[in-house]
CSV table of C-alpha atoms in Angstrom, one decimal:
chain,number,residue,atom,x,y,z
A,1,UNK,CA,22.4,149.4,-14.1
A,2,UNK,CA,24.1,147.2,-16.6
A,3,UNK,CA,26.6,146.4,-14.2
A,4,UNK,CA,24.1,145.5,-11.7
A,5,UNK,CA,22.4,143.4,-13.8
A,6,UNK,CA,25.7,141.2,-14.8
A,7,UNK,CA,26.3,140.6,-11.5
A,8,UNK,CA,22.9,139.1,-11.2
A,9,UNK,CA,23.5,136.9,-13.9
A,10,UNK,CA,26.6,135.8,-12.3
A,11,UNK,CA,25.1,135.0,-8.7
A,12,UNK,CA,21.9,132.9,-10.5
A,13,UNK,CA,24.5,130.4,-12.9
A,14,UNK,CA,26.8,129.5,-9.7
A,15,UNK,CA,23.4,128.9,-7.8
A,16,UNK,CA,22.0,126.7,-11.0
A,17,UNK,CA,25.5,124.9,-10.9
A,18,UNK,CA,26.0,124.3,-7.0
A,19,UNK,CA,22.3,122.8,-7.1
A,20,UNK,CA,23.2,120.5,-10.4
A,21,UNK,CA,26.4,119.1,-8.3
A,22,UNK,CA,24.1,118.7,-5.1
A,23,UNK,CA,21.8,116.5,-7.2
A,24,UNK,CA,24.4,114.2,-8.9
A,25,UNK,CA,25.8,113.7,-5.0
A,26,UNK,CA,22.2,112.6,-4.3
A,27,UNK,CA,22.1,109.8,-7.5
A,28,UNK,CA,25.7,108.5,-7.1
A,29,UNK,CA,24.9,104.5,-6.6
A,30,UNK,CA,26.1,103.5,-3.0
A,31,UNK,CA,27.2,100.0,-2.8
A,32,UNK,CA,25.2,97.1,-0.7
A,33,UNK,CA,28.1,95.6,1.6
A,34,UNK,CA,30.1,96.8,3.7
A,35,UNK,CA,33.3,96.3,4.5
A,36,UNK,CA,35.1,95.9,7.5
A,37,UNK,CA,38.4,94.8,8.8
A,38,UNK,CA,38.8,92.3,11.6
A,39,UNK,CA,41.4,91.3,13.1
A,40,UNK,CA,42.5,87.6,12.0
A,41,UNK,CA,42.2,85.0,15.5
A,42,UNK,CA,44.7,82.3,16.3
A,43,UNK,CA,43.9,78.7,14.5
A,44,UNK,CA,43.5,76.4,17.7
A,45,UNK,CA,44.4,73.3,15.8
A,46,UNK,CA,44.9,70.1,17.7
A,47,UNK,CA,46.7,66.8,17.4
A,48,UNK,CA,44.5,64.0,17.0
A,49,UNK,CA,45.6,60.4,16.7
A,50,UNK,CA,43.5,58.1,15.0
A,51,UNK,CA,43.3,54.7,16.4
A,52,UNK,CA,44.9,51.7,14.1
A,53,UNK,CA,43.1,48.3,14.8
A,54,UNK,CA,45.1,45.4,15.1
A,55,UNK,CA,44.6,42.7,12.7
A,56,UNK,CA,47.5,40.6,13.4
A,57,UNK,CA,48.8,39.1,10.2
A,58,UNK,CA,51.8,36.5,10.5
A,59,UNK,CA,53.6,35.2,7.4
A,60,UNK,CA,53.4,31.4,7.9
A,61,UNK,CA,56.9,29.7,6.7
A,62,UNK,CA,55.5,26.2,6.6
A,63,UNK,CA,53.7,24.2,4.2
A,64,UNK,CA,52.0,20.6,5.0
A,65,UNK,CA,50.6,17.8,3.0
A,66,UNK,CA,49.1,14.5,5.1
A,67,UNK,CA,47.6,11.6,3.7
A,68,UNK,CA,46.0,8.5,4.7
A,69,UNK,CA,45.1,5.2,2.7
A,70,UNK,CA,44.1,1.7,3.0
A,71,UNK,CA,44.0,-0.7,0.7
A,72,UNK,CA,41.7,-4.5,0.7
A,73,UNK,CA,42.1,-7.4,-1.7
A,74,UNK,CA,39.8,-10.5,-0.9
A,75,UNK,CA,38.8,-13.7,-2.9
A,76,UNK,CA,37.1,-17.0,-1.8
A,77,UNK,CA,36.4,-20.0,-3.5
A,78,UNK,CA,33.8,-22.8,-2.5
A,79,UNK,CA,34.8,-26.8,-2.3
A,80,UNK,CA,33.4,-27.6,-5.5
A,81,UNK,CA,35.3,-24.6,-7.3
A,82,UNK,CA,37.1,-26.4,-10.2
A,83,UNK,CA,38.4,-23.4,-11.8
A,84,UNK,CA,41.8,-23.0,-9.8
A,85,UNK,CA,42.9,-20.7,-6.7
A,86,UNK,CA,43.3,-19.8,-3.2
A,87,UNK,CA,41.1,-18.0,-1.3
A,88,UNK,CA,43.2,-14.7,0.3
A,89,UNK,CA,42.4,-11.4,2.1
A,90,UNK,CA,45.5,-8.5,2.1
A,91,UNK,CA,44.6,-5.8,3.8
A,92,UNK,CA,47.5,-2.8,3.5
A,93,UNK,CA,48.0,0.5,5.5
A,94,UNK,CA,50.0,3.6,4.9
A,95,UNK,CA,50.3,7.1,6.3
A,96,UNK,CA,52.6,9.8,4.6
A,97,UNK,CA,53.4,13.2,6.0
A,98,UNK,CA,55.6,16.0,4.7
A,99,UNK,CA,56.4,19.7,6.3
A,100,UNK,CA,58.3,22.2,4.4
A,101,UNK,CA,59.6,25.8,6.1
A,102,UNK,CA,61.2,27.8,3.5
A,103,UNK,CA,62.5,31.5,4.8
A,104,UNK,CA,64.6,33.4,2.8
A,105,UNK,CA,67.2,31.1,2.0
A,106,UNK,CA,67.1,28.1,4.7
A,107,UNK,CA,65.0,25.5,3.7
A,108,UNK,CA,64.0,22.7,6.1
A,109,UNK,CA,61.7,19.5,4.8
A,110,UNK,CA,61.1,16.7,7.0
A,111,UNK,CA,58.6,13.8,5.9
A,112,UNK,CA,58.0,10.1,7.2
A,113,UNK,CA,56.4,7.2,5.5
A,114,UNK,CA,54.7,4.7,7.4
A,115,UNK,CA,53.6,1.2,5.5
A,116,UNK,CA,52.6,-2.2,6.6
A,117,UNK,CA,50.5,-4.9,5.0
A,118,UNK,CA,49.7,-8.2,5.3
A,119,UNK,CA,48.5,-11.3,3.3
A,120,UNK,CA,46.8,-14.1,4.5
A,121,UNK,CA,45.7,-17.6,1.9
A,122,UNK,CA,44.1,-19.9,2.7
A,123,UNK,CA,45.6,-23.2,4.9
A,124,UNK,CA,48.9,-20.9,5.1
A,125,UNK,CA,50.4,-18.2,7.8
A,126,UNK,CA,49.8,-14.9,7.5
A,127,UNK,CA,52.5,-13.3,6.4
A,128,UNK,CA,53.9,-9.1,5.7
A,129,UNK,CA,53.8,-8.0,2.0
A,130,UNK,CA,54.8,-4.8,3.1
A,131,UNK,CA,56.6,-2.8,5.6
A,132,UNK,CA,58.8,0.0,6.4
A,133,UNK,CA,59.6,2.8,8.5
A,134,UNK,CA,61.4,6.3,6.6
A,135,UNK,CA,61.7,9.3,8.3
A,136,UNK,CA,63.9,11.8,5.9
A,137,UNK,CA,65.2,15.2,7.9
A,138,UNK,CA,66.8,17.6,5.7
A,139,UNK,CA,68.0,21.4,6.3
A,140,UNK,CA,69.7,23.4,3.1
A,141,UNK,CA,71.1,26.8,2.5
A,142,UNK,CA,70.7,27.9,-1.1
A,143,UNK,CA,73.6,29.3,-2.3
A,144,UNK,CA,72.1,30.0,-6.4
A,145,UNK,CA,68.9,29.8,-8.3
A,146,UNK,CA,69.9,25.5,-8.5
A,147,UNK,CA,72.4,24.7,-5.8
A,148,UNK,CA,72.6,24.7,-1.6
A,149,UNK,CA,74.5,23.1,0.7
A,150,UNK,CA,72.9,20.4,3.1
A,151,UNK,CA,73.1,18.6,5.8
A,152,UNK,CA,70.2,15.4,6.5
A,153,UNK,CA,69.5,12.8,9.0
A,154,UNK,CA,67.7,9.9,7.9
A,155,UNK,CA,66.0,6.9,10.0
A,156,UNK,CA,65.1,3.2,8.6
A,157,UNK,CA,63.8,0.1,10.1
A,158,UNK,CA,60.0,-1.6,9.9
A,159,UNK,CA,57.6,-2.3,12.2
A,160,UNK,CA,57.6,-6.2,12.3
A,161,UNK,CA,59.2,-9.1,12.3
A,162,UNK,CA,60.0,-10.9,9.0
A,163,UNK,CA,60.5,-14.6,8.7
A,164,UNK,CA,61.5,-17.4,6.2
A,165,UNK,CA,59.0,-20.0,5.7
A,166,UNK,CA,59.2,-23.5,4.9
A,167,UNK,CA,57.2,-26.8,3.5
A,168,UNK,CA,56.5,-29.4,6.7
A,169,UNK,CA,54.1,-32.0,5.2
A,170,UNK,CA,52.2,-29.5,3.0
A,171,UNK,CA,51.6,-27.3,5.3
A,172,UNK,CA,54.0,-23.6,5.9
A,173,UNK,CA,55.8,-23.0,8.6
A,174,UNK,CA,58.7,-20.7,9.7
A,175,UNK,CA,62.1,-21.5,9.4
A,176,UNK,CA,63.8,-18.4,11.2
A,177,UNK,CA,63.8,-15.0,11.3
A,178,UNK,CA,65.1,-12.7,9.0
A,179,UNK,CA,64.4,-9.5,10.5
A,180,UNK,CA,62.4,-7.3,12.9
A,181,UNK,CA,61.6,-3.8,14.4
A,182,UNK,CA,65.3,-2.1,14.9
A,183,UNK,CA,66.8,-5.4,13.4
A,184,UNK,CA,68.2,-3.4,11.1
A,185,UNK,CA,67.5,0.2,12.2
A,186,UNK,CA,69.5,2.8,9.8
A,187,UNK,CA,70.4,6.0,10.5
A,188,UNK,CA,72.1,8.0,8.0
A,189,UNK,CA,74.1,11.2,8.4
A,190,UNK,CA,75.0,13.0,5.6
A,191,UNK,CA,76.1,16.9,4.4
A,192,UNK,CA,77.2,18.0,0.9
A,193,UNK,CA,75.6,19.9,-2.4
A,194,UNK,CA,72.6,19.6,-3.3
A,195,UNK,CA,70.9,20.3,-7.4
A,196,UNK,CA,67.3,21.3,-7.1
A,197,UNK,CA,66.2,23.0,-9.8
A,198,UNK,CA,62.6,22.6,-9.3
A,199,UNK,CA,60.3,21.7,-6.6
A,200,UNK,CA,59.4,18.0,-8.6
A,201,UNK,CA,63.0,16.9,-8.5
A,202,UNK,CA,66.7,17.7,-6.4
A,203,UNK,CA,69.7,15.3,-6.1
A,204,UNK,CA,72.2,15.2,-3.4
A,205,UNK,CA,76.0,14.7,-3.1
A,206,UNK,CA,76.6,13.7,0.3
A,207,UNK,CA,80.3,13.2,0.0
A,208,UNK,CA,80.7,13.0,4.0
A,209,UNK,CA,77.9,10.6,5.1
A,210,UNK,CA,78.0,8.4,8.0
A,211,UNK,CA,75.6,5.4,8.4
A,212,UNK,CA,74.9,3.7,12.0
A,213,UNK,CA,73.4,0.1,11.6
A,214,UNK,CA,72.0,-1.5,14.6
A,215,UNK,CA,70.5,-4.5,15.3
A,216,UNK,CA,68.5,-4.8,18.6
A,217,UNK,CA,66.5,-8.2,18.5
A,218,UNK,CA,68.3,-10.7,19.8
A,219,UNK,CA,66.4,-13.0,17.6
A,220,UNK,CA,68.3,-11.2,14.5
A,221,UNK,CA,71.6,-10.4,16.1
A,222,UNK,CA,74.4,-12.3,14.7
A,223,UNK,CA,76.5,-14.9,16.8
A,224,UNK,CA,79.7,-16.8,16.4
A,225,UNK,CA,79.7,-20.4,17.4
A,226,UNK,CA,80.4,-19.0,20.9
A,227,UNK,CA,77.9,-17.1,20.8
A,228,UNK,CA,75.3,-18.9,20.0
A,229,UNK,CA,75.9,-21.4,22.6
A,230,UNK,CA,76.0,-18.9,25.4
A,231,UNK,CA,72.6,-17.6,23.9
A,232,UNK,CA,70.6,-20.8,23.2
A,233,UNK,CA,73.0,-23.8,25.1
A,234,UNK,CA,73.9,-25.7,21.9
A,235,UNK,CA,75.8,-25.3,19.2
A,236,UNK,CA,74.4,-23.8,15.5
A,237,UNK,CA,76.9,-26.8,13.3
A,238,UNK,CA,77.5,-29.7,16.1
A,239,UNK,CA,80.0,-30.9,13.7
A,240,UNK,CA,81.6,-27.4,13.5
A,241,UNK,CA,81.5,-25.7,16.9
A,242,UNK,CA,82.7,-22.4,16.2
A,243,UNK,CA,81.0,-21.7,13.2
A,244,UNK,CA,78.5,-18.9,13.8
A,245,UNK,CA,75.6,-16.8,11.9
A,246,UNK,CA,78.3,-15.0,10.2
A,247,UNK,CA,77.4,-10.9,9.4
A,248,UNK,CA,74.1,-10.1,9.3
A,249,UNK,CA,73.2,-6.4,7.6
A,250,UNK,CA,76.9,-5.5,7.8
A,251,UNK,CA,77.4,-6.0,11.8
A,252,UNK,CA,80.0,-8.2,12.9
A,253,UNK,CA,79.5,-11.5,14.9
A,254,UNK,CA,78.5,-10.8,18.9
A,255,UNK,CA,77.8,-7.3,17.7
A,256,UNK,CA,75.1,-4.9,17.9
A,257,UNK,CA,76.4,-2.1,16.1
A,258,UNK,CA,78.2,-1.3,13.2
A,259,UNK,CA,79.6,2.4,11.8
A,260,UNK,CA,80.4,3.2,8.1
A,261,UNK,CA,81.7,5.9,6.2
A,262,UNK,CA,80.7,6.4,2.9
A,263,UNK,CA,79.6,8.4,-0.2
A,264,UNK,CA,75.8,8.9,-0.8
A,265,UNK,CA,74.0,10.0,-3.8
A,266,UNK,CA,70.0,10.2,-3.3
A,267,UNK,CA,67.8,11.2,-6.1
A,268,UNK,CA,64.1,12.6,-5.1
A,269,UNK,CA,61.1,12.8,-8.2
A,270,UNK,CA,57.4,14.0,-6.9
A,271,UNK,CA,55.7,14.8,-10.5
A,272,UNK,CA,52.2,15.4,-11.4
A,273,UNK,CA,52.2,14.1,-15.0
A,274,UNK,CA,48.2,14.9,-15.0
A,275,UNK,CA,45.6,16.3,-12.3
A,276,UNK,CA,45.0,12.2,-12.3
A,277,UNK,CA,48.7,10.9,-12.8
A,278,UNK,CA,51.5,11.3,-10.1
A,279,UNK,CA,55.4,9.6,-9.9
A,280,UNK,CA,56.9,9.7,-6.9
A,281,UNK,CA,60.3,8.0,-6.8
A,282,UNK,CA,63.6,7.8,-4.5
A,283,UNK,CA,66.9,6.7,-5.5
A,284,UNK,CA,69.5,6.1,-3.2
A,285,UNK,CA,73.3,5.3,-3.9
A,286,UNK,CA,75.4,4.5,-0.8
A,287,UNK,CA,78.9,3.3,-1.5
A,288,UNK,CA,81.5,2.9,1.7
A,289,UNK,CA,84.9,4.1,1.1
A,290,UNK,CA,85.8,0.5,2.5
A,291,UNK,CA,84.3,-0.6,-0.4
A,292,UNK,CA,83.7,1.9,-3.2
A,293,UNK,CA,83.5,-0.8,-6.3
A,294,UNK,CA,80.2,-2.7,-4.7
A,295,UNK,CA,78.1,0.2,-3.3
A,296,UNK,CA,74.3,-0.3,-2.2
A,297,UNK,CA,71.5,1.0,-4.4
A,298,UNK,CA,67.8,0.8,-3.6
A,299,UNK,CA,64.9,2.4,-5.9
A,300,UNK,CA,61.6,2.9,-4.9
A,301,UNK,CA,59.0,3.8,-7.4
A,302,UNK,CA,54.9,5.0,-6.9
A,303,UNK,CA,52.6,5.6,-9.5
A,304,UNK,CA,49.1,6.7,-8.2
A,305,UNK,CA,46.3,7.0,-10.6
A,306,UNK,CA,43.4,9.1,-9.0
A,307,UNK,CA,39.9,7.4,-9.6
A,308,UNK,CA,37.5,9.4,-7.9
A,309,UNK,CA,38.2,12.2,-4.7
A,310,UNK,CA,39.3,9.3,-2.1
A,311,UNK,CA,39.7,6.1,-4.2
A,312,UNK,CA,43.3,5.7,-5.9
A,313,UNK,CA,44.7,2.7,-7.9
A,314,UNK,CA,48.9,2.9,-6.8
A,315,UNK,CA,51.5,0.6,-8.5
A,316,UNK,CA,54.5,0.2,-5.9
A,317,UNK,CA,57.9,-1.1,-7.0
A,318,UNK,CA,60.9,-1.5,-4.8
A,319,UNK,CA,64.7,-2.6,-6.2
A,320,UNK,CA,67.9,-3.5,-3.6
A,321,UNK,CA,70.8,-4.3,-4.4
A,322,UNK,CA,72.7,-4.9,-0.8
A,323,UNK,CA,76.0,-6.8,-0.5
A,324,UNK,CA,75.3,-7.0,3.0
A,325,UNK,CA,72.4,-9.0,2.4
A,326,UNK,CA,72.6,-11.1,-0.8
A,327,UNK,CA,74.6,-10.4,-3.3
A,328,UNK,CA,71.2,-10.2,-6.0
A,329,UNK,CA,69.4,-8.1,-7.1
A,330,UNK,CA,65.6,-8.1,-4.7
A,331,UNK,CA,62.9,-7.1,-6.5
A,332,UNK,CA,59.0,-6.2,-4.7
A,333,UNK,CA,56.4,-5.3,-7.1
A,334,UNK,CA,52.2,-4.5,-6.0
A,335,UNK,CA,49.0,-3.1,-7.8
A,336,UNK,CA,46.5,-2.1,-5.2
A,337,UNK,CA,43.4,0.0,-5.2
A,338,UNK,CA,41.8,1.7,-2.4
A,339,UNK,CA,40.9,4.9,-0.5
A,340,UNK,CA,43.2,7.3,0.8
A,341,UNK,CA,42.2,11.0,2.6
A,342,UNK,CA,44.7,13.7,2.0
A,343,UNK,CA,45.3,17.2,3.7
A,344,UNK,CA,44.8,20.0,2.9
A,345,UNK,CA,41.8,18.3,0.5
């Protein structure tokens, strides 16, 4: 009986614990996802090439500066003016342009300056004041901060003719001519070193320079006594038949054309000493191995004082010195105001 009633006991806990472990199955939190595994798929990736628009940006290598100007000067007097004077007009025209192209280190400037003016009083000819014809070609190759070598080609003349005037009976009249377009025409060769170091002033040594002169009116053209007889059927000196014109500009009687070699020294200044105050100066040494000790020298000086946008006051001076010439010192010196137009403004 006892055992019997063990054996009950026994079967009733295992049923107690088998229901316990059912119900803890039953409460066990079960998580909300599920996870799977997928296979991974290939990554179709494709080339795309986005368009670039072209904008088409250049480096410009040149730089250019233009200007225009004229200048007037007038003054009139009536017939019962007791004060003094003669009534005048000058009227005076010039044009200057410059181009530089600077690449790496070449450097090529070119720049011409165009001027003629003229000045007429009263009861008297009308005569130039000014005039000239420069057109300055030079190519360098920098070989330091301050020094290149160069090589320039450089043209000279004026536009009109020029005369010498004389006193008949109070009144002027011309005498002769002294010179005229291509009478004298210069051009100048020239390669050497050159010292720049700044863009306001350089100086050249052009130790192998070759000058052409020419003379192409035969108004200017010199003539020996033969010469001139063939040319105007008379003789210059009746009483001296072969004497002639002599040189003119350093071309020989019956010539044309004349060739020198020389040494050349040419100074350049463009300064602004103020936003109203600019210098702009040239100086040009040219001495002929023929004739080192008496070389040519010419200086020309500008000073422009800016007034207003478009009006400028300029003070112009001009020194030669040319053996071929005269053997003095000439000496040109004008004030002028009036309006010049520059580009780029």
């Amino acid at each position: 009986m006892k055992l019997f009633n063990f054996v009950g006991m026994a079967l009733l806990c295992l049923s107690i614990t088998s229901l316990k472990a059912q119900d803890l199955k039953d409460l066990r939190a079960k998580p909300d996802t599920v996870i799977s595994v997928q296979k991974e798929q290939p990554l179709n990736i494709k080339t795309i090439r986005p368009i670039v628009p072209k904008l088409n940006l250049e480096v410009d290598y040149w730089k250019h500066w233009t200007k225009f100007g004229i200048n007037l000067n007038q003054a009139s007097f009536n017939d019962n003016w007791k004060g003094g004077g003669v009534g005048s007009i000058a009227v005076g025209l010039n044009a200057n342009h410059k181009s530089d192209y600077t690449k790496d280190n070449f450097n090529f400037v070119t720049e011409v300056d165009l001027r003629y003016g003229k000045i007429k009083n009263t009861n008297n000819i009308a005569k130039k004041n000014n005039d000239r014809i420069f057109w300055d070609n030079k190519l360098s190759y920098k070989l330091s901060a301050n020094w290149a070598l160069f090589t320039s080609v450089t043209f000279e003349s004026q536009f009109d003719a020029g005369y010498k005037y004389k006193t008949v009976n109070g009144r002027d009249t011309i005498d002769y001519i002294e010179n005229a377009f291509m009478a004298p025409a210069y051009l100048t060769e020239s390669f050497g070193l050159e010292y720049k170091p700044s863009n306001e002033f350089s100086l050249r040594f052009g130790t192998g320079t070759a000058r052409q002169t020419f003379i192409l009116d035969e108004r200017v053209k010199p003539r020996s006594g033969e010469g001139f007889f063939e040319k105007y059927g008379y003789y210059r000196d009746p009483n001296n038949p072969s004497a002639g014109t002599g040189e003119r500009f350093g071309v020989k009687e019956d010539r044309a054309f004349a060739n020198a070699l020389a040494f050349q020294l040419t100074g350049n200044l463009d300064k602004n000493f103020t936003d109203k105050l600019n210098v702009k100066a040239r100086y040009n040494l040219f001495a002929d191995y023929e004739k080192l000790s008496n070389p040519t020298h010419r200086l020309d000086v500008t000073v422009t004082a800016k007034v207003t946008r478009v009006i400028n006051v300029n003070l112009n001076g001009i020194m030669i010195y040319d053996p071929d010439v005269i053997s003095r010192v000439q000496l040109s010196q004008s004030l002028a105001m009036g309006i010049v137009y520059s580009l780029p403004k």
